[in-house]
Amino acid sequence: MKKPRIVVANWKMNLDVHQASLLTHKLADRIHVYRDVEVVLAPNYLCLQPLSMEIDRRKFRLAAQDGYFIDEGSYTGAVSFSQLRNLVHYAIVGHSERRRYFSESLEIVRDKVTAAVRNGIVPILCVGETREERNLKETRQVLHDQIVSALSDLTGEDVEQMVIAYEPVWAIGGHAPATPEDIEQAVNWLRYQVSELYGEKVENRLRVLYGGSDEPEFVSGIMGVEGVDGLLVGHASLNAEQFADIVEGVHIASLSED
Ligand code: 13P
């Protein structure tokens, strides 16, 4: 059976509870239920509880944008994966904005991936090189280090359920995604790392997404890349029309593979 495609809306630090609810209603009107595409909404923590009561579960699943790696205790301001466990299906972990603005090291990302899995939450692990690393031709080394360290506490059974998102930092927040050739090279390399560690069966089951300036016009090109199973969408996910078009584009690309 073909793996369902996934489209994740990473709303980042945008929208209050009321705005998130309005956008979810607009999306629910525009997005059809496609059996081959899973649509995942990743709002801020505050919106998770109210949205969990509002969403049509045939249409949407929820993801947290982060989580803390210790389950409970005196960690003021933190929200743990154990507190999120009955609320979300997925959690984004190791987003480049967290690595950059919140100084998340390889070890912290590893501990968060492990904590998500321990609490029954599927991690969407983000990996990707900065522009400087790309210019220095360090992309492969960076992806290798990010993947090997993040997965180091997991079994093959854990990893085959996971999602890894290739998000080149230099392509985030603009209107020009990486080219299909760049994406193909990175995704092949990333999949190769997983198959070296856990074997081909795990690598085949794992879902790999692309994120970075995903907009409707680029969907067919990106989804045409072998090994890409979906998209992690930032700014375009805040616009109901654009996001619905992206979901539809992923569905069309999936149909054309049959
Ligand atoms: P943009 O789609 O705004 O480039 O953001 C991508 C991203 O960071 C998703 O996690």
PDB file of C-alpha atoms and ligand atoms in Angstrom:
ATOM      1  CA  MET A   1       0.000   0.000   0.000  1.00  0.00           C
ATOM      2  CA  LYS A   2       1.202   3.482  -0.841  1.00  0.00           C
ATOM      3  CA  LYS A   3       2.202   5.652   2.106  1.00  0.00           C
ATOM      4  CA  PRO A   4      -0.248   8.499   2.669  1.00  0.00           C
ATOM      5  CA  ARG A   5       1.214  11.871   1.756  1.00  0.00           C
ATOM      6  CA  ILE A   6       1.384  14.517   4.499  1.00  0.00           C
ATOM      7  CA  VAL A   7       1.004  18.268   4.377  1.00  0.00           C
ATOM      8  CA  VAL A   8       1.867  20.079   7.605  1.00  0.00           C
ATOM      9  CA  ALA A   9       0.840  23.681   8.329  1.00  0.00           C
ATOM     10  CA  ASN A  10       3.506  25.198  10.576  1.00  0.00           C
ATOM     11  CA  TRP A  11       1.844  28.393  11.767  1.00  0.00           C
ATOM     12  CA  LYS A  12       4.935  29.263  13.823  1.00  0.00           C
ATOM     13  CA  MET A  13       4.365  32.149  16.318  1.00  0.00           C
ATOM     14  CA  ASN A  14       1.365  33.532  14.413  1.00  0.00           C
ATOM     15  CA  LEU A  15      -2.378  33.700  15.223  1.00  0.00           C
ATOM     16  CA  ASP A  16      -4.093  33.954  18.576  1.00  0.00           C
ATOM     17  CA  VAL A  17      -6.718  31.411  19.655  1.00  0.00           C
ATOM     18  CA  HIS A  18      -9.552  33.243  17.907  1.00  0.00           C
ATOM     19  CA  GLN A  19      -7.625  33.733  14.650  1.00  0.00           C
ATOM     20  CA  ALA A  20      -6.499  30.104  14.656  1.00  0.00           C
ATOM     21  CA  SER A  21     -10.076  28.969  15.039  1.00  0.00           C
ATOM     22  CA  LEU A  22     -11.218  31.210  12.157  1.00  0.00           C
ATOM     23  CA  LEU A  23      -8.479  29.919   9.873  1.00  0.00           C
ATOM     24  CA  THR A  24      -9.294  26.318  10.788  1.00  0.00           C
ATOM     25  CA  HIS A  25     -12.937  26.901   9.823  1.00  0.00           C
ATOM     26  CA  LYS A  26     -11.900  28.416   6.496  1.00  0.00           C
ATOM     27  CA  LEU A  27      -9.615  25.470   5.848  1.00  0.00           C
ATOM     28  CA  ALA A  28     -12.338  22.992   6.755  1.00  0.00           C
ATOM     29  CA  ASP A  29     -14.587  24.597   4.107  1.00  0.00           C
ATOM     30  CA  ARG A  30     -11.940  24.434   1.411  1.00  0.00           C
ATOM     31  CA  ILE A  31     -10.084  21.193   2.062  1.00  0.00           C
ATOM     32  CA  HIS A  32     -11.622  17.923   0.936  1.00  0.00           C
ATOM     33  CA  VAL A  33     -11.062  14.637   2.704  1.00  0.00           C
ATOM     34  CA  TYR A  34      -8.484  12.818   0.609  1.00  0.00           C
ATOM     35  CA  ARG A  35      -7.617   9.308   1.683  1.00  0.00           C
ATOM     36  CA  ASP A  36      -4.113   9.694   0.294  1.00  0.00           C
ATOM     37  CA  VAL A  37      -3.264  13.004   2.020  1.00  0.00           C
ATOM     38  CA  GLU A  38      -3.018  13.616   5.742  1.00  0.00           C
ATOM     39  CA  VAL A  39      -3.382  17.284   6.693  1.00  0.00           C
ATOM     40  CA  VAL A  40      -1.684  18.314   9.924  1.00  0.00           C
ATOM     41  CA  LEU A  41      -2.093  21.653  11.694  1.00  0.00           C
ATOM     42  CA  ALA A  42       0.710  22.894  13.951  1.00  0.00           C
ATOM     43  CA  PRO A  43      -0.520  25.940  15.905  1.00  0.00           C
ATOM     44  CA  ASN A  44       1.086  27.390  19.035  1.00  0.00           C
ATOM     45  CA  TYR A  45       0.528  25.542  22.333  1.00  0.00           C
ATOM     46  CA  LEU A  46      -2.369  27.785  23.411  1.00  0.00           C
ATOM     47  CA  CYS A  47      -4.462  26.805  20.418  1.00  0.00           C
ATOM     48  CA  LEU A  48      -4.012  23.041  20.679  1.00  0.00           C
ATOM     49  CA  GLN A  49      -6.682  22.358  23.274  1.00  0.00           C
ATOM     50  CA  PRO A  50      -9.460  24.473  21.690  1.00  0.00           C
ATOM     51  CA  LEU A  51      -8.625  23.235  18.177  1.00  0.00           C
ATOM     52  CA  SER A  52      -8.653  19.640  19.353  1.00  0.00           C
ATOM     53  CA  MET A  53     -12.349  20.119  20.239  1.00  0.00           C
ATOM     54  CA  GLU A  54     -13.184  21.908  16.988  1.00  0.00           C
ATOM     55  CA  ILE A  55     -11.505  19.923  14.244  1.00  0.00           C
ATOM     56  CA  ASP A  56     -13.072  17.295  12.080  1.00  0.00           C
ATOM     57  CA  ARG A  57     -10.702  14.401  12.718  1.00  0.00           C
ATOM     58  CA  ARG A  58     -11.280  12.947   9.262  1.00  0.00           C
ATOM     59  CA  LYS A  59      -9.745  16.139   7.893  1.00  0.00           C
ATOM     60  CA  PHE A  60      -7.080  17.254  10.299  1.00  0.00           C
ATOM     61  CA  ARG A  61      -4.552  16.030  12.801  1.00  0.00           C
ATOM     62  CA  LEU A  62      -2.688  18.250  15.230  1.00  0.00           C
ATOM     63  CA  ALA A  63       1.024  18.741  15.800  1.00  0.00           C
ATOM     64  CA  ALA A  64       2.898  20.661  18.471  1.00  0.00           C
ATOM     65  CA  GLN A  65       5.692  22.916  17.248  1.00  0.00           C
ATOM     66  CA  ASP A  66       8.025  21.746  20.010  1.00  0.00           C
ATOM     67  CA  GLY A  67       8.009  20.070  23.409  1.00  0.00           C
ATOM     68  CA  TYR A  68      10.340  19.704  26.386  1.00  0.00           C
ATOM     69  CA  PHE A  69      12.349  16.529  26.797  1.00  0.00           C
ATOM     70  CA  ILE A  70      11.747  16.033  30.540  1.00  0.00           C
ATOM     71  CA  ASP A  71       8.260  14.744  31.340  1.00  0.00           C
ATOM     72  CA  GLU A  72       7.493  16.825  34.462  1.00  0.00           C
ATOM     73  CA  GLY A  73       9.084  18.961  37.156  1.00  0.00           C
ATOM     74  CA  SER A  74      10.356  22.442  37.959  1.00  0.00           C
ATOM     75  CA  TYR A  75      10.973  23.779  34.458  1.00  0.00           C
ATOM     76  CA  THR A  76       9.095  27.082  34.413  1.00  0.00           C
ATOM     77  CA  GLY A  77       7.596  27.924  31.076  1.00  0.00           C
ATOM     78  CA  ALA A  78       8.162  24.523  29.485  1.00  0.00           C
ATOM     79  CA  VAL A  79       5.513  22.174  28.078  1.00  0.00           C
ATOM     80  CA  SER A  80       6.466  18.502  28.003  1.00  0.00           C
ATOM     81  CA  PHE A  81       5.661  15.813  25.475  1.00  0.00           C
ATOM     82  CA  SER A  82       3.969  13.955  28.285  1.00  0.00           C
ATOM     83  CA  GLN A  83       1.551  16.896  28.701  1.00  0.00           C
ATOM     84  CA  LEU A  84       0.967  16.914  24.944  1.00  0.00           C
ATOM     85  CA  ARG A  85       0.468  13.210  24.551  1.00  0.00           C
ATOM     86  CA  ASN A  86      -3.308  13.028  24.336  1.00  0.00           C
ATOM     87  CA  LEU A  87      -3.615  16.245  22.392  1.00  0.00           C
ATOM     88  CA  VAL A  88      -1.373  15.810  19.369  1.00  0.00           C
ATOM     89  CA  HIS A  89      -0.456  13.066  16.969  1.00  0.00           C
ATOM     90  CA  TYR A  90       2.796  14.710  15.809  1.00  0.00           C
ATOM     91  CA  ALA A  91       5.393  17.167  17.089  1.00  0.00           C
ATOM     92  CA  ILE A  92       7.834  19.224  15.048  1.00  0.00           C
ATOM     93  CA  VAL A  93      11.283  18.777  16.573  1.00  0.00           C
ATOM     94  CA  GLY A  94      14.575  20.528  15.771  1.00  0.00           C
ATOM     95  CA  HIS A  95      13.150  23.230  13.523  1.00  0.00           C
ATOM     96  CA  SER A  96      15.995  25.484  12.347  1.00  0.00           C
ATOM     97  CA  GLU A  97      14.345  28.454  14.098  1.00  0.00           C
ATOM     98  CA  ARG A  98      14.590  26.572  17.398  1.00  0.00           C
ATOM     99  CA  ARG A  99      18.163  25.540  16.687  1.00  0.00           C
ATOM    100  CA  ARG A 100      19.020  29.163  15.850  1.00  0.00           C
ATOM    101  CA  TYR A 101      16.995  31.370  18.208  1.00  0.00           C
ATOM    102  CA  PHE A 102      16.731  28.973  21.150  1.00  0.00           C
ATOM    103  CA  SER A 103      20.220  27.466  20.880  1.00  0.00           C
ATOM    104  CA  GLU A 104      18.998  23.902  20.487  1.00  0.00           C
ATOM    105  CA  SER A 105      22.039  21.668  20.182  1.00  0.00           C
ATOM    106  CA  LEU A 106      22.200  18.251  18.502  1.00  0.00           C
ATOM    107  CA  GLU A 107      21.885  16.676  21.965  1.00  0.00           C
ATOM    108  CA  ILE A 108      18.775  18.660  22.875  1.00  0.00           C
ATOM    109  CA  VAL A 109      17.149  17.741  19.569  1.00  0.00           C
ATOM    110  CA  ARG A 110      18.032  14.085  20.182  1.00  0.00           C
ATOM    111  CA  ASP A 111      16.503  14.192  23.669  1.00  0.00           C
ATOM    112  CA  LYS A 112      13.342  15.823  22.313  1.00  0.00           C
ATOM    113  CA  VAL A 113      12.957  13.223  19.553  1.00  0.00           C
ATOM    114  CA  THR A 114      13.414  10.478  22.144  1.00  0.00           C
ATOM    115  CA  ALA A 115      10.931  12.094  24.561  1.00  0.00           C
ATOM    116  CA  ALA A 116       8.307  12.480  21.827  1.00  0.00           C
ATOM    117  CA  VAL A 117       8.606   8.803  20.894  1.00  0.00           C
ATOM    118  CA  ARG A 118       8.545   7.753  24.563  1.00  0.00           C
ATOM    119  CA  ASN A 119       5.222   9.596  24.898  1.00  0.00           C
ATOM    120  CA  GLY A 120       3.650   8.098  21.789  1.00  0.00           C
ATOM    121  CA  ILE A 121       3.986  11.269  19.683  1.00  0.00           C
ATOM    122  CA  VAL A 122       5.399  10.973  16.162  1.00  0.00           C
ATOM    123  CA  PRO A 123       8.325  13.372  15.693  1.00  0.00           C
ATOM    124  CA  ILE A 124       8.628  15.441  12.542  1.00  0.00           C
ATOM    125  CA  LEU A 125      12.373  15.921  12.703  1.00  0.00           C
ATOM    126  CA  CYS A 126      13.614  18.972  10.785  1.00  0.00           C
ATOM    127  CA  VAL A 127      17.082  18.925   9.265  1.00  0.00           C
ATOM    128  CA  GLY A 128      18.802  21.264   6.832  1.00  0.00           C
ATOM    129  CA  GLU A 129      21.895  23.312   6.132  1.00  0.00           C
ATOM    130  CA  THR A 130      22.379  27.079   6.357  1.00  0.00           C
ATOM    131  CA  ARG A 131      23.419  29.154   3.341  1.00  0.00           C
ATOM    132  CA  GLU A 132      26.947  29.368   4.667  1.00  0.00           C
ATOM    133  CA  GLU A 133      27.170  25.589   5.108  1.00  0.00           C
ATOM    134  CA  ARG A 134      25.823  25.143   1.586  1.00  0.00           C
ATOM    135  CA  ASN A 135      28.405  27.558   0.164  1.00  0.00           C
ATOM    136  CA  LEU A 136      31.136  25.655   2.013  1.00  0.00           C
ATOM    137  CA  LYS A 137      29.765  22.403   0.501  1.00  0.00           C
ATOM    138  CA  GLU A 138      29.015  21.024   3.972  1.00  0.00           C
ATOM    139  CA  THR A 139      25.401  20.016   3.276  1.00  0.00           C
ATOM    140  CA  ARG A 140      26.041  16.261   3.414  1.00  0.00           C
ATOM    141  CA  GLN A 141      28.069  16.489   6.616  1.00  0.00           C
ATOM    142  CA  VAL A 142      25.443  18.668   8.308  1.00  0.00           C
ATOM    143  CA  LEU A 143      22.571  16.366   7.332  1.00  0.00           C
ATOM    144  CA  HIS A 144      24.572  13.328   8.408  1.00  0.00           C
ATOM    145  CA  ASP A 145      25.326  14.812  11.834  1.00  0.00           C
ATOM    146  CA  GLN A 146      21.760  16.021  12.401  1.00  0.00           C
ATOM    147  CA  ILE A 147      20.230  12.664  11.462  1.00  0.00           C
ATOM    148  CA  VAL A 148      22.680  10.321  13.149  1.00  0.00           C
ATOM    149  CA  SER A 149      22.543  12.221  16.430  1.00  0.00           C
ATOM    150  CA  ALA A 150      18.771  12.778  16.475  1.00  0.00           C
ATOM    151  CA  LEU A 151      17.997   9.097  15.899  1.00  0.00           C
ATOM    152  CA  SER A 152      20.662   7.691  18.164  1.00  0.00           C
ATOM    153  CA  ASP A 153      18.336   6.546  20.973  1.00  0.00           C
ATOM    154  CA  LEU A 154      15.700   5.022  18.676  1.00  0.00           C
ATOM    155  CA  THR A 155      14.992   1.548  17.349  1.00  0.00           C
ATOM    156  CA  GLY A 156      14.152   0.778  13.719  1.00  0.00           C
ATOM    157  CA  GLU A 157      10.516   0.363  14.750  1.00  0.00           C
ATOM    158  CA  ASP A 158      10.502   3.904  16.130  1.00  0.00           C
ATOM    159  CA  VAL A 159      12.204   5.345  13.079  1.00  0.00           C
ATOM    160  CA  GLU A 160       9.931   3.753  10.485  1.00  0.00           C
ATOM    161  CA  GLN A 161       6.943   5.623  11.977  1.00  0.00           C
ATOM    162  CA  MET A 162       8.767   8.932  11.893  1.00  0.00           C
ATOM    163  CA  VAL A 163       8.723  11.859   9.558  1.00  0.00           C
ATOM    164  CA  ILE A 164      11.881  13.718   8.579  1.00  0.00           C
ATOM    165  CA  ALA A 165      11.579  17.127   6.941  1.00  0.00           C
ATOM    166  CA  TYR A 166      14.376  18.459   4.769  1.00  0.00           C
ATOM    167  CA  GLU A 167      14.261  22.224   5.304  1.00  0.00           C
ATOM    168  CA  PRO A 168      17.269  24.035   3.860  1.00  0.00           C
ATOM    169  CA  VAL A 169      17.551  27.122   6.061  1.00  0.00           C
ATOM    170  CA  TRP A 170      18.415  29.335   3.059  1.00  0.00           C
ATOM    171  CA  ALA A 171      15.085  28.508   1.403  1.00  0.00           C
ATOM    172  CA  ILE A 172      12.857  29.298   4.404  1.00  0.00           C
ATOM    173  CA  GLY A 173      10.674  32.391   4.443  1.00  0.00           C
ATOM    174  CA  GLY A 174      11.041  33.454   0.805  1.00  0.00           C
ATOM    175  CA  HIS A 175       9.270  32.741  -2.448  1.00  0.00           C
ATOM    176  CA  ALA A 176      11.835  30.449  -4.035  1.00  0.00           C
ATOM    177  CA  PRO A 177      12.123  26.885  -2.769  1.00  0.00           C
ATOM    178  CA  ALA A 178      15.192  24.744  -3.381  1.00  0.00           C
ATOM    179  CA  THR A 179      15.223  23.285  -6.891  1.00  0.00           C
ATOM    180  CA  PRO A 180      13.923  19.746  -7.433  1.00  0.00           C
ATOM    181  CA  GLU A 181      17.546  18.735  -8.170  1.00  0.00           C
ATOM    182  CA  ASP A 182      18.767  20.111  -4.829  1.00  0.00           C
ATOM    183  CA  ILE A 183      15.867  18.459  -3.017  1.00  0.00           C
ATOM    184  CA  GLU A 184      16.479  15.134  -4.731  1.00  0.00           C
ATOM    185  CA  GLN A 185      20.153  15.108  -3.774  1.00  0.00           C
ATOM    186  CA  ALA A 186      19.442  15.964  -0.137  1.00  0.00           C
ATOM    187  CA  VAL A 187      16.544  13.525   0.184  1.00  0.00           C
ATOM    188  CA  ASN A 188      18.580  10.689  -1.376  1.00  0.00           C
ATOM    189  CA  TRP A 189      21.402  11.387   1.012  1.00  0.00           C
ATOM    190  CA  LEU A 190      19.098  11.605   4.005  1.00  0.00           C
ATOM    191  CA  ARG A 191      17.374   8.331   3.069  1.00  0.00           C
ATOM    192  CA  TYR A 192      20.755   6.708   2.531  1.00  0.00           C
ATOM    193  CA  GLN A 193      21.786   7.668   6.088  1.00  0.00           C
ATOM    194  CA  VAL A 194      18.663   6.049   7.488  1.00  0.00           C
ATOM    195  CA  SER A 195      19.119   2.881   5.437  1.00  0.00           C
ATOM    196  CA  GLU A 196      22.752   2.602   6.572  1.00  0.00           C
ATOM    197  CA  LEU A 197      21.625   2.838  10.197  1.00  0.00           C
ATOM    198  CA  TYR A 198      18.385   0.837  10.139  1.00  0.00           C
ATOM    199  CA  GLY A 199      18.150  -0.966   6.792  1.00  0.00           C
ATOM    200  CA  GLU A 200      16.085  -0.495   3.669  1.00  0.00           C
ATOM    201  CA  LYS A 201      12.738  -1.551   5.106  1.00  0.00           C
ATOM    202  CA  VAL A 202      12.811   1.219   7.701  1.00  0.00           C
ATOM    203  CA  GLU A 203      14.050   3.738   5.126  1.00  0.00           C
ATOM    204  CA  ASN A 204      11.192   2.796   2.791  1.00  0.00           C
ATOM    205  CA  ARG A 205       8.540   3.239   5.452  1.00  0.00           C
ATOM    206  CA  LEU A 206       9.882   6.528   6.787  1.00  0.00           C
ATOM    207  CA  ARG A 207       8.144   9.600   5.372  1.00  0.00           C
ATOM    208  CA  VAL A 208      10.255  12.491   4.134  1.00  0.00           C
ATOM    209  CA  LEU A 209       8.921  16.013   3.629  1.00  0.00           C
ATOM    210  CA  TYR A 210      10.306  19.122   1.999  1.00  0.00           C
ATOM    211  CA  GLY A 211       9.898  22.557   3.628  1.00  0.00           C
ATOM    212  CA  GLY A 212      11.069  25.998   2.544  1.00  0.00           C
ATOM    213  CA  SER A 213       8.954  28.509   0.540  1.00  0.00           C
ATOM    214  CA  ASP A 214       6.352  25.916  -0.429  1.00  0.00           C
ATOM    215  CA  GLU A 215       3.714  27.758  -2.474  1.00  0.00           C
ATOM    216  CA  PRO A 216       1.010  26.281  -4.734  1.00  0.00           C
ATOM    217  CA  GLU A 217       2.891  26.821  -8.010  1.00  0.00           C
ATOM    218  CA  PHE A 218       5.862  24.740  -6.827  1.00  0.00           C
ATOM    219  CA  VAL A 219       3.949  21.734  -5.510  1.00  0.00           C
ATOM    220  CA  SER A 220       3.959  19.541  -8.603  1.00  0.00           C
ATOM    221  CA  GLY A 221       7.714  20.042  -9.150  1.00  0.00           C
ATOM    222  CA  ILE A 222       8.594  19.244  -5.548  1.00  0.00           C
ATOM    223  CA  MET A 223       6.198  16.312  -5.235  1.00  0.00           C
ATOM    224  CA  GLY A 224       7.636  14.917  -8.478  1.00  0.00           C
ATOM    225  CA  VAL A 225      10.929  14.321  -6.670  1.00  0.00           C
ATOM    226  CA  GLU A 226      11.448  10.647  -5.890  1.00  0.00           C
ATOM    227  CA  GLY A 227      11.405   9.992  -2.140  1.00  0.00           C
ATOM    228  CA  VAL A 228       9.409  13.111  -1.164  1.00  0.00           C
ATOM    229  CA  ASP A 229       6.193  12.187   0.670  1.00  0.00           C
ATOM    230  CA  GLY A 230       4.827  15.614   1.494  1.00  0.00           C
ATOM    231  CA  LEU A 231       5.415  19.211   2.505  1.00  0.00           C
ATOM    232  CA  LEU A 232       6.050  21.244   5.653  1.00  0.00           C
ATOM    233  CA  VAL A 233       4.521  24.616   4.857  1.00  0.00           C
ATOM    234  CA  GLY A 234       5.230  27.897   6.658  1.00  0.00           C
ATOM    235  CA  HIS A 235       3.829  31.262   5.476  1.00  0.00           C
ATOM    236  CA  ALA A 236       1.552  29.822   2.779  1.00  0.00           C
ATOM    237  CA  SER A 237      -0.249  27.792   5.468  1.00  0.00           C
ATOM    238  CA  LEU A 238      -1.566  31.029   6.991  1.00  0.00           C
ATOM    239  CA  ASN A 239      -3.571  31.694   3.837  1.00  0.00           C
ATOM    240  CA  ALA A 240      -6.603  29.395   3.511  1.00  0.00           C
ATOM    241  CA  GLU A 241      -6.744  29.526  -0.316  1.00  0.00           C
ATOM    242  CA  GLN A 242      -3.045  28.905  -0.760  1.00  0.00           C
ATOM    243  CA  PHE A 243      -2.909  26.099   1.766  1.00  0.00           C
ATOM    244  CA  ALA A 244      -5.989  24.388   0.322  1.00  0.00           C
ATOM    245  CA  ASP A 245      -4.381  24.644  -3.150  1.00  0.00           C
ATOM    246  CA  ILE A 246      -1.211  23.065  -1.792  1.00  0.00           C
ATOM    247  CA  VAL A 247      -3.160  20.156  -0.273  1.00  0.00           C
ATOM    248  CA  GLU A 248      -5.034  19.667  -3.537  1.00  0.00           C
ATOM    249  CA  GLY A 249      -1.737  19.813  -5.464  1.00  0.00           C
ATOM    250  CA  VAL A 250      -0.273  17.082  -3.265  1.00  0.00           C
ATOM    251  CA  HIS A 251      -3.362  14.950  -3.836  1.00  0.00           C
ATOM    252  CA  ILE A 252      -3.121  15.417  -7.625  1.00  0.00           C
ATOM    253  CA  ALA A 253       0.585  14.563  -7.577  1.00  0.00           C
ATOM    254  CA  SER A 254      -0.200  11.448  -5.559  1.00  0.00           C
ATOM    255  CA  LEU A 255      -2.904  10.355  -8.029  1.00  0.00           C
ATOM    256  CA  SER A 256      -0.558  10.783 -10.966  1.00  0.00           C
ATOM    257  CA  GLU A 257       1.851   8.297  -9.375  1.00  0.00           C
ATOM    258  CA  ASP A 258      -0.708   5.485  -9.426  1.00  0.00           C
TER     259      ASP A 258
HETATM  260  P1  13P B   1       8.152  28.983   4.790  1.00  0.00           P
HETATM  261  O1  13P B   1       7.186  28.077   4.056  1.00  0.00           O
HETATM  262  O2  13P B   1       7.576  30.247   5.256  1.00  0.00           O
HETATM  263  O3  13P B   1       9.413  29.142   3.959  1.00  0.00           O
HETATM  264  O4  13P B   1       8.599  28.216   6.112  1.00  0.00           O
HETATM  265  C1  13P B   1       9.040  26.904   6.011  1.00  0.00           C
HETATM  266  C2  13P B   1       9.161  26.337   7.357  1.00  0.00           C
HETATM  267  O5  13P B   1      10.015  26.752   8.129  1.00  0.00           O
HETATM  268  C3  13P B   1       8.185  25.312   7.754  1.00  0.00           C
HETATM  269  O6  13P B   1       8.552  24.688   8.930  1.00  0.00           O
END
